[in-house]
Structures are given as C-alpha cells and as structure tokens.
mmCIF file of C-alpha atoms in Angstrom:
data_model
loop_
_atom_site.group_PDB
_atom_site.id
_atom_site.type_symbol
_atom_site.label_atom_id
_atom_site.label_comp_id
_atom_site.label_asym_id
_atom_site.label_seq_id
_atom_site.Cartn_x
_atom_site.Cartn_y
_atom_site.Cartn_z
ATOM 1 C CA UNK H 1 -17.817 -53.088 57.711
ATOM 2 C CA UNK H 2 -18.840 -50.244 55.494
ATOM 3 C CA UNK H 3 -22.345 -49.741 54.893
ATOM 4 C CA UNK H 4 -23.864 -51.675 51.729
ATOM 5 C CA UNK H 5 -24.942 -49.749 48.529
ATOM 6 C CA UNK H 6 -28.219 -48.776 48.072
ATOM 7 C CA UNK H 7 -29.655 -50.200 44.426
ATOM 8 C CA UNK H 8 -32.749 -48.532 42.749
ATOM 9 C CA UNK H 9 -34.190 -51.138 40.623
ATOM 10 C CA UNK H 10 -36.265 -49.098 37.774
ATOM 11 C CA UNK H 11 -38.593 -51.201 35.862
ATOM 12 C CA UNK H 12 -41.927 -50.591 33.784
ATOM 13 C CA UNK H 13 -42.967 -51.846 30.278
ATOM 14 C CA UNK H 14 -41.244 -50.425 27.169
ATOM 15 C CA UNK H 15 -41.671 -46.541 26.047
ATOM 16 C CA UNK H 16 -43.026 -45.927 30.004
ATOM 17 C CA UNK H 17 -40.243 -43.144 29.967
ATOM 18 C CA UNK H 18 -37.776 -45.102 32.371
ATOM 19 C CA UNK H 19 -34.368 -43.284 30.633
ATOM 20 C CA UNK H 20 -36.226 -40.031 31.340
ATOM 21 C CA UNK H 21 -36.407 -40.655 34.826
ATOM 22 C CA UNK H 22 -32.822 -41.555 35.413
ATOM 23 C CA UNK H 23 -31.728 -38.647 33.627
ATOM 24 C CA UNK H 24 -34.209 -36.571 35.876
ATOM 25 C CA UNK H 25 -32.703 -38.216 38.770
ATOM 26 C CA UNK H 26 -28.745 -37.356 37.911
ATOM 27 C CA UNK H 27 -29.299 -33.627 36.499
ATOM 28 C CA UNK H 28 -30.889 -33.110 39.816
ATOM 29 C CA UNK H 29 -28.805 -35.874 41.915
ATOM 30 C CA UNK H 30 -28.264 -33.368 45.117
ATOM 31 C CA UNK H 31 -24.802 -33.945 45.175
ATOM 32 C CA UNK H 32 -25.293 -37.448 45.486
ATOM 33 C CA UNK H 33 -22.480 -39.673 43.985
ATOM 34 C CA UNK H 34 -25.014 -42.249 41.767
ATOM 35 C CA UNK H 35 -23.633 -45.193 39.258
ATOM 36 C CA UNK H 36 -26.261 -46.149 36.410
ATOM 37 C CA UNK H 37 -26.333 -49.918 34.802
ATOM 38 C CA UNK H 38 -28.626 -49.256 31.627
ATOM 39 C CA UNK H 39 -29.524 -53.276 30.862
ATOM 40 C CA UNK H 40 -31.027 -52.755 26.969
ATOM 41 C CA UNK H 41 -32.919 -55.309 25.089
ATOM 42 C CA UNK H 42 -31.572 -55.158 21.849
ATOM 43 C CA UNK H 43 -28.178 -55.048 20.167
ATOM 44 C CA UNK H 44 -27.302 -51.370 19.566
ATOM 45 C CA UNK H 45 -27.744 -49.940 23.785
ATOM 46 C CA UNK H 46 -29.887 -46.866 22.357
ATOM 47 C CA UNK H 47 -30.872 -45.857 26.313
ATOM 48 C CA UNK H 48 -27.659 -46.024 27.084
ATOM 49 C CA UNK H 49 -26.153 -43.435 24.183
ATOM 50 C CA UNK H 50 -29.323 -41.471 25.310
ATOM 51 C CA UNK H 51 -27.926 -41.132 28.895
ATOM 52 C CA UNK H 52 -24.932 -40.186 27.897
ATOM 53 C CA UNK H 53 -25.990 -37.463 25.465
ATOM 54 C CA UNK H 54 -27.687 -35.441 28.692
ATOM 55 C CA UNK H 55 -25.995 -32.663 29.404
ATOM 56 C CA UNK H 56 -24.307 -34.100 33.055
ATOM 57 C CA UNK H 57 -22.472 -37.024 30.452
ATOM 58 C CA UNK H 58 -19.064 -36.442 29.000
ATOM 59 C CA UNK H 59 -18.613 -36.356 25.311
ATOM 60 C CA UNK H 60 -15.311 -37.954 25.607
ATOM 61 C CA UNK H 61 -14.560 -41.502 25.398
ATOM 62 C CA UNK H 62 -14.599 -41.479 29.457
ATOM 63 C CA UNK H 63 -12.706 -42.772 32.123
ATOM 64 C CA UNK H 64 -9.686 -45.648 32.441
ATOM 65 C CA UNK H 65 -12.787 -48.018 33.103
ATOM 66 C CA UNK H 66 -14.039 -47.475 29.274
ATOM 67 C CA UNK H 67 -12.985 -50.767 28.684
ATOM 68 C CA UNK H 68 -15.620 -52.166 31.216
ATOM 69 C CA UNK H 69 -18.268 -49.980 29.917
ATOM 70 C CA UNK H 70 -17.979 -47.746 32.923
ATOM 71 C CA UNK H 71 -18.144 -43.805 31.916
ATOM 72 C CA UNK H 72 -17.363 -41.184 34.153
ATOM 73 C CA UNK H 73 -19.857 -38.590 34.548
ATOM 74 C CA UNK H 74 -18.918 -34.922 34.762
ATOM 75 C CA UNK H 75 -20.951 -34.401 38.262
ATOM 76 C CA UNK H 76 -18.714 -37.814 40.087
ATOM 77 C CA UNK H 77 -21.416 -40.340 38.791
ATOM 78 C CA UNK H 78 -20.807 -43.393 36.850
ATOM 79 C CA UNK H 79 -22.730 -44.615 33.784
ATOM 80 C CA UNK H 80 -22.253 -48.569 33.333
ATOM 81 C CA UNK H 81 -24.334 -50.368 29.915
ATOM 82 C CA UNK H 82 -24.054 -53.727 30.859
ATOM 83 C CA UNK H 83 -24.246 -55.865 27.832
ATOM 84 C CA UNK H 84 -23.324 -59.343 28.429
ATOM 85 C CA UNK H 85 -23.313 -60.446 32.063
ATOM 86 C CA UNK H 86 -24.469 -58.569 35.259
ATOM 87 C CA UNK H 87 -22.273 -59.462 38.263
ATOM 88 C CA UNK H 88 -18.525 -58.006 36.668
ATOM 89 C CA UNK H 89 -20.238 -54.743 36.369
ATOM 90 C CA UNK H 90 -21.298 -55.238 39.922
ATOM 91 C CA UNK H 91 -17.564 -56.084 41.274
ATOM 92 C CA UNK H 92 -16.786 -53.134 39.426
ATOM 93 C CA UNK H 93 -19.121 -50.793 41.451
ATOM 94 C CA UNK H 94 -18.356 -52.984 44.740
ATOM 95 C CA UNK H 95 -14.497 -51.993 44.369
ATOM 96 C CA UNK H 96 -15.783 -47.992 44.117
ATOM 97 C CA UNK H 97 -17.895 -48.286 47.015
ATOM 98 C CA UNK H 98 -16.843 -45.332 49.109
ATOM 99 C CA UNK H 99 -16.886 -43.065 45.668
ATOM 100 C CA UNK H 100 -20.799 -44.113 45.203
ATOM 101 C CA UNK H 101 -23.647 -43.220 47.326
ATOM 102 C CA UNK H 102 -26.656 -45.251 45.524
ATOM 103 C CA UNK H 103 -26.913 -47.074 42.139
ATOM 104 C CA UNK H 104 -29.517 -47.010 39.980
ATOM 105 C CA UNK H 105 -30.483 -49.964 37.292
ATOM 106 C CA UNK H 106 -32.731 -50.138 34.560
ATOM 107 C CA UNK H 107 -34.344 -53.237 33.465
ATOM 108 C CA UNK H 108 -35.089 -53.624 29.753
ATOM 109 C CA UNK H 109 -38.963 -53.021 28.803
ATOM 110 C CA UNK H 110 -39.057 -57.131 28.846
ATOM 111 C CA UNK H 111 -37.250 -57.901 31.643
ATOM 112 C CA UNK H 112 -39.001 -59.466 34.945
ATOM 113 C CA UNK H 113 -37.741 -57.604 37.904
ATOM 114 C CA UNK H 114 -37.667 -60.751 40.313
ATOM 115 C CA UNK H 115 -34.890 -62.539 38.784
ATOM 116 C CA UNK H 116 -32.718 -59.668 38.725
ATOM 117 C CA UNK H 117 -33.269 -58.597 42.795
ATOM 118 C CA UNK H 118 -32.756 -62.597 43.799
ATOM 119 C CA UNK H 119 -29.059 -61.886 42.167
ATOM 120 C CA UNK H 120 -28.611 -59.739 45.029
ATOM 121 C CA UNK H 121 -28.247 -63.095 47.254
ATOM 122 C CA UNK H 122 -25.195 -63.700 45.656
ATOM 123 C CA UNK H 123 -22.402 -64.369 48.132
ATOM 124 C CA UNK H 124 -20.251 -61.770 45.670
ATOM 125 C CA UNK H 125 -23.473 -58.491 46.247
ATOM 126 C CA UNK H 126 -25.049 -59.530 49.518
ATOM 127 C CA UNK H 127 -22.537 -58.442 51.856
ATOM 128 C CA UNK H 128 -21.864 -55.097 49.512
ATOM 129 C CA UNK H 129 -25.226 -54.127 48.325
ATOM 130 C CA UNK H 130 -28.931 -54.155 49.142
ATOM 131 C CA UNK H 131 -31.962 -53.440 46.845
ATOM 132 C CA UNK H 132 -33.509 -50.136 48.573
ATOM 133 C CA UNK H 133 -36.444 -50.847 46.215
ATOM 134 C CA UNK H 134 -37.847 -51.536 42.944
ATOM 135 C CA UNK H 135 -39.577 -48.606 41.303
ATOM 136 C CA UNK H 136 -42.397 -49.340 38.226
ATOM 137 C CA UNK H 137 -43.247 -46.749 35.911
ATOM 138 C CA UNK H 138 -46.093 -47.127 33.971
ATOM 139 C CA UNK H 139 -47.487 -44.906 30.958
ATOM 140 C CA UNK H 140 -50.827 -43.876 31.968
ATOM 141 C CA UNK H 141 -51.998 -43.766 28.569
ATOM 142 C CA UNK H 142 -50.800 -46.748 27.111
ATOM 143 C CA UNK H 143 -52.955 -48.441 30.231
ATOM 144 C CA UNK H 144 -55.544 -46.573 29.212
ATOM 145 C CA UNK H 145 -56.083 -47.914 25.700
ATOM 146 C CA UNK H 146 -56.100 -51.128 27.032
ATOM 147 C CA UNK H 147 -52.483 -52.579 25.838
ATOM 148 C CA UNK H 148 -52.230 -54.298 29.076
ATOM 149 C CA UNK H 149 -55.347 -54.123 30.578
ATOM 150 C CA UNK H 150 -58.426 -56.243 29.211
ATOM 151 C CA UNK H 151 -61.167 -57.290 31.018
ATOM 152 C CA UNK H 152 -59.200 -58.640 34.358
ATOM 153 C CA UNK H 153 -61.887 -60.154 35.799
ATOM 154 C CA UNK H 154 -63.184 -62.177 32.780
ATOM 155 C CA UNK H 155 -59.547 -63.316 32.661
ATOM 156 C CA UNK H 156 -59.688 -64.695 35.912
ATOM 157 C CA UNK H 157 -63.281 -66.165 35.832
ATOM 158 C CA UNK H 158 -61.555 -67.759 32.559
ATOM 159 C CA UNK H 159 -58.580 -68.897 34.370
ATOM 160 C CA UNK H 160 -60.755 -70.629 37.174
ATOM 161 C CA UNK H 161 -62.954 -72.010 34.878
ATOM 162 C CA UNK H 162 -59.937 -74.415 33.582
ATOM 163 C CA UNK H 163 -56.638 -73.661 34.902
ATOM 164 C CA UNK H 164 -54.961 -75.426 31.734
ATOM 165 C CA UNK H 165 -55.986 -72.403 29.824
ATOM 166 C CA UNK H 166 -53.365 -69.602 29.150
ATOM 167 C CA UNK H 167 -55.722 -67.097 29.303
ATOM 168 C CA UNK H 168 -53.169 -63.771 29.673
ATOM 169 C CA UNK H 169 -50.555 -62.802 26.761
ATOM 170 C CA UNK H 170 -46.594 -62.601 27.712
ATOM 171 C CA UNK H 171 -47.095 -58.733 27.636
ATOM 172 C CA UNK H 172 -50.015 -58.440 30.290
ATOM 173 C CA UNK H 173 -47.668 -61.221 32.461
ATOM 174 C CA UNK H 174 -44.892 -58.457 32.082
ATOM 175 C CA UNK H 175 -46.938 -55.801 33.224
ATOM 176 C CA UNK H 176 -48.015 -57.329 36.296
ATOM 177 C CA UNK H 177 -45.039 -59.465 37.548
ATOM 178 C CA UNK H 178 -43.506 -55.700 37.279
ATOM 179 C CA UNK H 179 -45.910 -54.135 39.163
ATOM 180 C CA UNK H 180 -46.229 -57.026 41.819
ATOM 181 C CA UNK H 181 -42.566 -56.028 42.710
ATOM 182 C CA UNK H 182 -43.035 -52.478 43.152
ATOM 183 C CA UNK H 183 -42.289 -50.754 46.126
ATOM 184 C CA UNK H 184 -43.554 -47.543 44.081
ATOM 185 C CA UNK H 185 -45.458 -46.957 41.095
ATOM 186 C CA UNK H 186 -44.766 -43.838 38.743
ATOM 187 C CA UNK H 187 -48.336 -43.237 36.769
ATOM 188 C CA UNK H 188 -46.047 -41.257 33.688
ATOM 189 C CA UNK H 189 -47.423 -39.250 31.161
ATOM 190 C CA UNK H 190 -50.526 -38.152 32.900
ATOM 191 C CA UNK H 191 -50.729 -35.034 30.910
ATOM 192 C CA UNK H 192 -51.740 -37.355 27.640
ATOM 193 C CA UNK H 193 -55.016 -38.412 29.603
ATOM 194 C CA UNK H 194 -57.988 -36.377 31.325
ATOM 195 C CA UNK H 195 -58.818 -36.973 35.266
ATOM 196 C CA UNK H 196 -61.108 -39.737 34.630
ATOM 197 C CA UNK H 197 -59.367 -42.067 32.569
ATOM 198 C CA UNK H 198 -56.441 -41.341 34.936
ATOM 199 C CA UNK H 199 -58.924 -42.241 38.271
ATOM 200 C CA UNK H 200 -59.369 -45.217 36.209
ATOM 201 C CA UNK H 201 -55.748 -46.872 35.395
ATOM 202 C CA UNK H 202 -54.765 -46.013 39.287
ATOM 203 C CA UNK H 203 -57.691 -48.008 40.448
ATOM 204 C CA UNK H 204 -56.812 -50.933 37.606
ATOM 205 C CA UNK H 205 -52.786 -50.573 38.882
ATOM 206 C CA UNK H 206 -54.061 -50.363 42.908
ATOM 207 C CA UNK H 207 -55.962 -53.651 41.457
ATOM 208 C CA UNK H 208 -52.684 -55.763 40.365
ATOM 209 C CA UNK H 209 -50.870 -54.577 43.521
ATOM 210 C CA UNK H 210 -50.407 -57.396 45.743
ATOM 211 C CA UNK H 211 -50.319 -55.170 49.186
ATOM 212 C CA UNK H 212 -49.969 -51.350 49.894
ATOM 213 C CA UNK H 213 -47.514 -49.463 47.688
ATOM 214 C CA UNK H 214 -47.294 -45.990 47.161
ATOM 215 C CA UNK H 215 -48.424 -44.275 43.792
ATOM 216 C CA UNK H 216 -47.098 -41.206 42.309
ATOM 217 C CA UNK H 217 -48.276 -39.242 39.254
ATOM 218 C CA UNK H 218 -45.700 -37.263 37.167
ATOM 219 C CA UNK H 219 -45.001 -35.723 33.222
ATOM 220 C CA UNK H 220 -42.300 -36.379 31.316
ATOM 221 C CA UNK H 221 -40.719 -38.769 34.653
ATOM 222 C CA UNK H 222 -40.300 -35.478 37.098
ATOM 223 C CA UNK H 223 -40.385 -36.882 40.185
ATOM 224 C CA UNK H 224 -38.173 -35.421 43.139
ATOM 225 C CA UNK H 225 -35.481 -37.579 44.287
ATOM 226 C CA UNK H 226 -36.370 -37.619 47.954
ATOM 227 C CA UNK H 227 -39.542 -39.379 46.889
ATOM 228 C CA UNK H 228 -37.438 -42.408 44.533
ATOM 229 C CA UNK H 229 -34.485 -43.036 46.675
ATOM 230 C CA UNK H 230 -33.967 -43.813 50.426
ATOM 231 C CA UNK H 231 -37.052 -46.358 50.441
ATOM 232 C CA UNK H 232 -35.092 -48.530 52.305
ATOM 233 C CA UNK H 233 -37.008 -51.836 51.371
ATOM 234 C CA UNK H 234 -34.410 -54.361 51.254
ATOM 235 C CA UNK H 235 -36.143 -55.953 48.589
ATOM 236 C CA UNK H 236 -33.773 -59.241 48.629
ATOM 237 C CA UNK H 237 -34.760 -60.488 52.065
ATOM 238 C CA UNK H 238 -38.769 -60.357 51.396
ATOM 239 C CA UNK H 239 -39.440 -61.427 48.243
ATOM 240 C CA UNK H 240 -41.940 -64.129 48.779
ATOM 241 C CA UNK H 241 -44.599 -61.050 49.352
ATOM 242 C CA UNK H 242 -43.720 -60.286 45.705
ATOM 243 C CA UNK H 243 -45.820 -62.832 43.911
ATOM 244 C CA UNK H 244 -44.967 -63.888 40.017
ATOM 245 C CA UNK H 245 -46.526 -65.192 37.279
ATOM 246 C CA UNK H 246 -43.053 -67.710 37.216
ATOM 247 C CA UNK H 247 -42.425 -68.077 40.727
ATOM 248 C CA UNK H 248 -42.743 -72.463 40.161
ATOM 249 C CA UNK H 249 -40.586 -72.140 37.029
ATOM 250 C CA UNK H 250 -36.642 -72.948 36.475
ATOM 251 C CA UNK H 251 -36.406 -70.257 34.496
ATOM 252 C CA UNK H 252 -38.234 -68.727 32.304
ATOM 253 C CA UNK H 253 -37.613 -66.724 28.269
ATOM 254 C CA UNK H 254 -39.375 -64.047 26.883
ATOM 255 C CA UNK H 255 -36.533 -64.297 23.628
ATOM 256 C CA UNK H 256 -38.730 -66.976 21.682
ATOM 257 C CA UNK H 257 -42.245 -64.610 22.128
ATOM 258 C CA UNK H 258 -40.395 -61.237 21.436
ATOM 259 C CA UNK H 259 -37.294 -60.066 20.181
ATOM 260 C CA UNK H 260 -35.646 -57.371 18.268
ATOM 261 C CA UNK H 261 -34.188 -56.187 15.097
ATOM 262 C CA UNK H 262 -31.553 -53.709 14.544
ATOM 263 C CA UNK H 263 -31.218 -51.695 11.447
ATOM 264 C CA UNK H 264 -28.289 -49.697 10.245
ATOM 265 C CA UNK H 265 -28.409 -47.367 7.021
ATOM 266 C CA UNK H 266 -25.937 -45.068 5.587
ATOM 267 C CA UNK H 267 -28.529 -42.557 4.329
ATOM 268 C CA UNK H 268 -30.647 -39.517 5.707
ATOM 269 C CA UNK H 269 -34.705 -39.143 6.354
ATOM 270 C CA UNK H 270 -37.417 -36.832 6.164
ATOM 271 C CA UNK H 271 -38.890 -37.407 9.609
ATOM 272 C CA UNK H 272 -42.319 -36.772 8.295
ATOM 273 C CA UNK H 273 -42.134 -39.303 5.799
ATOM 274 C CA UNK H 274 -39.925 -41.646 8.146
ATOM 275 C CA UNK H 275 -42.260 -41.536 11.228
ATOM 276 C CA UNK H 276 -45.810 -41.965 8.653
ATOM 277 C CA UNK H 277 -43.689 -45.384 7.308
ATOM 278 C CA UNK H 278 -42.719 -46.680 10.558
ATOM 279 C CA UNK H 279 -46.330 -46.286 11.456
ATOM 280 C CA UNK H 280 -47.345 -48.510 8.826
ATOM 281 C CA UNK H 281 -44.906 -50.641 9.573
ATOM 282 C CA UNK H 282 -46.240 -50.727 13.708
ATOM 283 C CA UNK H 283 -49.798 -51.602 11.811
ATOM 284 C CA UNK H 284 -48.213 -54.560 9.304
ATOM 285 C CA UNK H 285 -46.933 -56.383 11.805
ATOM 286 C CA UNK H 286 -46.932 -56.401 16.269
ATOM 287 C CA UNK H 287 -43.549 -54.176 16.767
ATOM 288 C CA UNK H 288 -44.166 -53.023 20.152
ATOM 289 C CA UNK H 289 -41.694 -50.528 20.503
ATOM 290 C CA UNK H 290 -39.346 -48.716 17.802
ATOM 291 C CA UNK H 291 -36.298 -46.569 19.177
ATOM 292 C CA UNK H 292 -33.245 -45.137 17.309
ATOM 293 C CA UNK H 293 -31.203 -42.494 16.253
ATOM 294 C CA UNK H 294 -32.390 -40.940 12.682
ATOM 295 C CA UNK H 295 -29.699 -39.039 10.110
ATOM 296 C CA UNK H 296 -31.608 -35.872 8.963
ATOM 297 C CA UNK H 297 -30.648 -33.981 5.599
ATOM 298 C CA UNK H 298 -29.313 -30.798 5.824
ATOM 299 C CA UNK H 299 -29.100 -30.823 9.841
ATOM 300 C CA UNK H 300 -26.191 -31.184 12.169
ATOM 301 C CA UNK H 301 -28.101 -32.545 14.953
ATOM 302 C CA UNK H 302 -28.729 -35.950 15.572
ATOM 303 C CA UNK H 303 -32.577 -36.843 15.544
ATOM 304 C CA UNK H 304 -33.772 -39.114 18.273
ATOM 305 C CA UNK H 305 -36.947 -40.974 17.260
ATOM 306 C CA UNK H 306 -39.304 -43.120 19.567
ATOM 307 C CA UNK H 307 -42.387 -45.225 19.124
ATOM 308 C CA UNK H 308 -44.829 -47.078 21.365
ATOM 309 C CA UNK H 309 -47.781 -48.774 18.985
ATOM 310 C CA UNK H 310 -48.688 -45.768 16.775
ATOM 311 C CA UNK H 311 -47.765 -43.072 18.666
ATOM 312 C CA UNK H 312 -44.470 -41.326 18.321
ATOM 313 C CA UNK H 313 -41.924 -38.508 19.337
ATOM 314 C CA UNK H 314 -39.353 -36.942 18.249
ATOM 315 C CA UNK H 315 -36.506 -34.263 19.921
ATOM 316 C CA UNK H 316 -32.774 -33.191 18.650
ATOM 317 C CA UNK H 317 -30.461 -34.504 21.166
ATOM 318 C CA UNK H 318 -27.026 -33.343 20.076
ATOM 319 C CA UNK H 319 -24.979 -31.890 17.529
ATOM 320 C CA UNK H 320 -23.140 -34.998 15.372
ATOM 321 C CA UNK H 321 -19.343 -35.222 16.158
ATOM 322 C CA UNK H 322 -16.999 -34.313 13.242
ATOM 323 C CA UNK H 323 -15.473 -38.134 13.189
ATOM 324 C CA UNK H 324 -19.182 -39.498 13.485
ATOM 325 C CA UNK H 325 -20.654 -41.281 10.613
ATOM 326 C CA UNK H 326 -23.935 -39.999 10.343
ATOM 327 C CA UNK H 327 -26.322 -43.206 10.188
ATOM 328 C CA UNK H 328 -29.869 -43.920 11.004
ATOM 329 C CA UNK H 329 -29.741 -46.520 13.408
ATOM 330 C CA UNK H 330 -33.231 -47.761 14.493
ATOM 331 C CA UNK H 331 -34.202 -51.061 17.201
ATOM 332 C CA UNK H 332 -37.333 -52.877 16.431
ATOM 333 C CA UNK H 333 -39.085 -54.860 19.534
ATOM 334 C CA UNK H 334 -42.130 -57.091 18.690
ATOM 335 C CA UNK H 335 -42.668 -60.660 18.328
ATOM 336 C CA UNK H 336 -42.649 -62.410 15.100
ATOM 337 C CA UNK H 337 -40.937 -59.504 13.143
ATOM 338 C CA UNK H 338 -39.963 -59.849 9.451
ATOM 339 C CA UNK H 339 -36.367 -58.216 8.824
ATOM 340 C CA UNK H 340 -36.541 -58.152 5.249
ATOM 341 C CA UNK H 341 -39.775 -56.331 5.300
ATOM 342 C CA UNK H 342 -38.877 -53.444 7.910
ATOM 343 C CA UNK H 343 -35.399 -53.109 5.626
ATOM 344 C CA UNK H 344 -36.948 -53.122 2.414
ATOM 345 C CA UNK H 345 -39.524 -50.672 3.252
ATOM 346 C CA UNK H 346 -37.161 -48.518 5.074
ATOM 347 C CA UNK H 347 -34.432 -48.510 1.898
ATOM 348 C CA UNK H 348 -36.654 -47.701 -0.627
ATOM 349 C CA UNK H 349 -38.853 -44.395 1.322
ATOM 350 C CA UNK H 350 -38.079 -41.510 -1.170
#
C-alpha cells in the first residue's frame, strides 16, 4: 500500500497572513510536489486568485482538471479552491497520489480546525491521507491590542462564578479552539511590535496552549519549510488532547454571528480616498476583515487591498489581462453588516 499523504492544516484568525505563508511555502517548495485547497469564507475566493497571481501560478486557465477547480502550477504543484464540498476535491488529490508529495489546506479566518481534521476518519481519506499537523498563525499585533485577548483570568473567575454565563465572544472562542489544535504556532508580524509586547502575546498564546507546542516568530510568514512540514503528528488519531470550546455540541455555526458581503463595481478608486472610507466604514459598524481587488485610474496593475480593524495594506499584484474587466471587487467579514450602507458609501466616494 502506498504511503498516505501528508496534509498541512493552516489555520489562524483572519488577516494573520495565512495566504502569505503558503505562497512562502511553494516559491520555496524544495522540489517538493505540494497540492493547495484554499477553503474561503466568502463568495468571491479572493485568497485563492491571490495564490494564483504569485509568480510559481499559471496565468492560463490551467489544467484538464479546471473544471474541478484544480490548477496546475508551473513548478508540478496543484492549486485546488474548494467552494462547495470538501471530500470530491479530496478524491481528486487521492487519484494523483504518486504526483503529490504533501498537501497543504487553509481554513477560512472563521473556520474551527477540529471539524475539518475529524473528516480525515472518513473511510474515503483515512486509508489515503493523514494530517501531519495543524499549523496556527497568529498576528502578533492584533493580540497585542487586545482583539482576542481580554482579561483571561477575569473571564474564567466569571465563568466559575456561574457557568450559565457566556462570558467569551465567538471571536475569542475562534482564537483559542485554533490554537488548542496547534501542533505549531507562527507569532506573524513581529516586526509591527517591540520585544516586550511580543514577550507578552507568547506568554498569553503559551497560556491557551493545552500541552507543549512549539512557537515560531516570523515577518511577513517566512518561515523555512523544514520547520512547517514533516511534523508527523497524525493529528486524526489523537484528537481528544485537542480540547474545544464545542467538543459536547452536534454541530456548531459561526454563519448566524458573522458573515460576509461581497461588492462588485464597475468603476476605479483613489486608494487614498478608498482606504480613509473603508476605515470609516471598519469604525460604523464591526467588519472584521475587508479583502479585495481595487480598479485604479490610470494604472494597468491590479491593486490588492487588505484590512484587519483599522489597519490596512496595500501592494500591486499583477498587470490586468487585456479580456479582464477591470472591477473593484471587495469581501466584507463582520457580524451584523448593513449592505446598503457599505454600497452606498462606496458608490458615491468622489
């Protein structure tokens, strides 16, 4: 019997800089023959386009598996985005197995890692594929200002005080069912805080872990590949030492808390103006995240625009393709979000 794929499970909360890391990890893949499933939250797959606009991605329309959302890479690796249901794209990769050495996947912002490595019990993965570990990146400064980390241990004297309380939003839940599956932590962006603040969020992410992981620090997602892959961990066959917030739950929804709006305009922005507007916009109403692609006047590259809370970046990715229509496509993640608003204010910026 061949040997079962080894599956990267990449997780961490939304903007942590989980695309960057995969792209990181195939520009630099050591010859290695790796197959990406990008699993967005949202309608429009904005990681995935981002993938494929690095510079190991075809431009073409890919490979006789297009139809199954399976591109072929230029360097032998696949790219999947994996819209609708997971385990097709997994027979898919199953049938390639002696063409692919490991596959990566990356979990939305929102998604809870668990759920995802149980599907490798499936009768159809188990015998073809094993989870060599889940990886958790987490932006060290977002941690820092406290997004996900209040006072824990008022929480929990909370919490024992009366145990019918919800005392922890959906977001903080997130954040630590992710990093109580971690077999390794990434502390990103460590360049945006100084070496205190960053003592402090390892010792608050050392805090949620529920034994010993390892903990890396890295900018911009470098980390070397011999450090992400070959763990080894065979996440599927111990995960009762990954303890979750849901674990005594059926199932359990994070689409009636948060969700996401797409919008789609036929017209150019100033960035300037456009990133100042979707900052009001972060402070009018809780839009946790704000990702797109942005149509710039007089500019033939395609502007690729990010936001977590208030802060925001901003990079050329590509030159627009002569049969492209050149729209501003942006996602919206928050909870409680009011279309008409975000459109309105968007269509009438001068």
């Amino acid at each position: 019997m061949a040997a079962k794929i080894p599956v990267t499970v990449i997780t961490g909360f939304l903007g942590s800089g989980k695309t960057t890391l995969i792209r990181n990890l195939l520009q630099n893949n050591q010859g290695r023959r790796i197959a990406v499933i990008v699993n967005e939250f949202g309608e429009l797959g904005i990681d995935g386009e981002l993938l494929q606009s690095c510079q190991v991605c075809p431009e073409e329309e890919g490979s006789d598996n297009n139809d199954n959302n399976i591109y072929e890479l230029t360097n032998g690796c696949l790219c999947c985005t994996v819209q609708e249901e997971f385990l097709p794209t997994m027979q898919q990769l199953i049938k390639r197995r002696n063409s692919i050495d490991c596959i990566l996947i990356e979990t939305s912002g929102l998604a809870l890692p668990k759920p995802l490595v149980k599907a490798f019990r499936w009768q159809e993965i188990r015998n073809a594929a094993t989870v060599d570990s889940v990886i958790t990146v987490v932006d060290s400064e977002a941690v820092a200002a406290g997004t996900f980390a209040s006072d824990l241990e008022a929480v929990e004297s909370q919490r024992q005080a009366d145990d019918s309380l919800e005392h922890e939003t959906p977001l903080q839940e997130l954040f630590e069912d992710q990093l109580a599956c971690a077999d390794l932590v990434v502390l990103n962006k460590t360049d945006l805080v100084d070496e205190k603040t960053l003592a402090e969020v390892r010792n608050l992410v050392k805090g949620e872990l529920p034994r010993v992981v390892k903990i890396v620090e890295s900018r911009q997602s470098e980390v070397d590949s011999s450090i992400l892959l070959g763990l080894e961990a065979a996440v599927e066959d111990n995960l009762d030492q990954r303890p979750s917030h849901h674990d005594t739950e059926e199932e359990h929804e994070h689409d009636d808390e948060i969700t996401s709006h797409h919008v789609v305009l036929n017209r150019t922005f100033d960035p300037q103006k456009l990133k100042q507007q979707l900052q009001t916009l972060v402070q009018q109403q809780e839009i946790f995240r704000i990702k797109g692609f942005v149509a710039v006047p007089d500019k033939s590259m395609r502007l690729v625009m990010q936001g977590v809370g208030n802060r925001f970046e901003q990079f050329y990715d590509r030159a627009w393709k002569p049969e492209e229509a050149r729209l501003t496509r942006l996602v919206f993640i928050g909870k409680d979000l009011k279309s008409s608003d975000i459109e309105s204010q968007l269509v009438s910026l001068n």
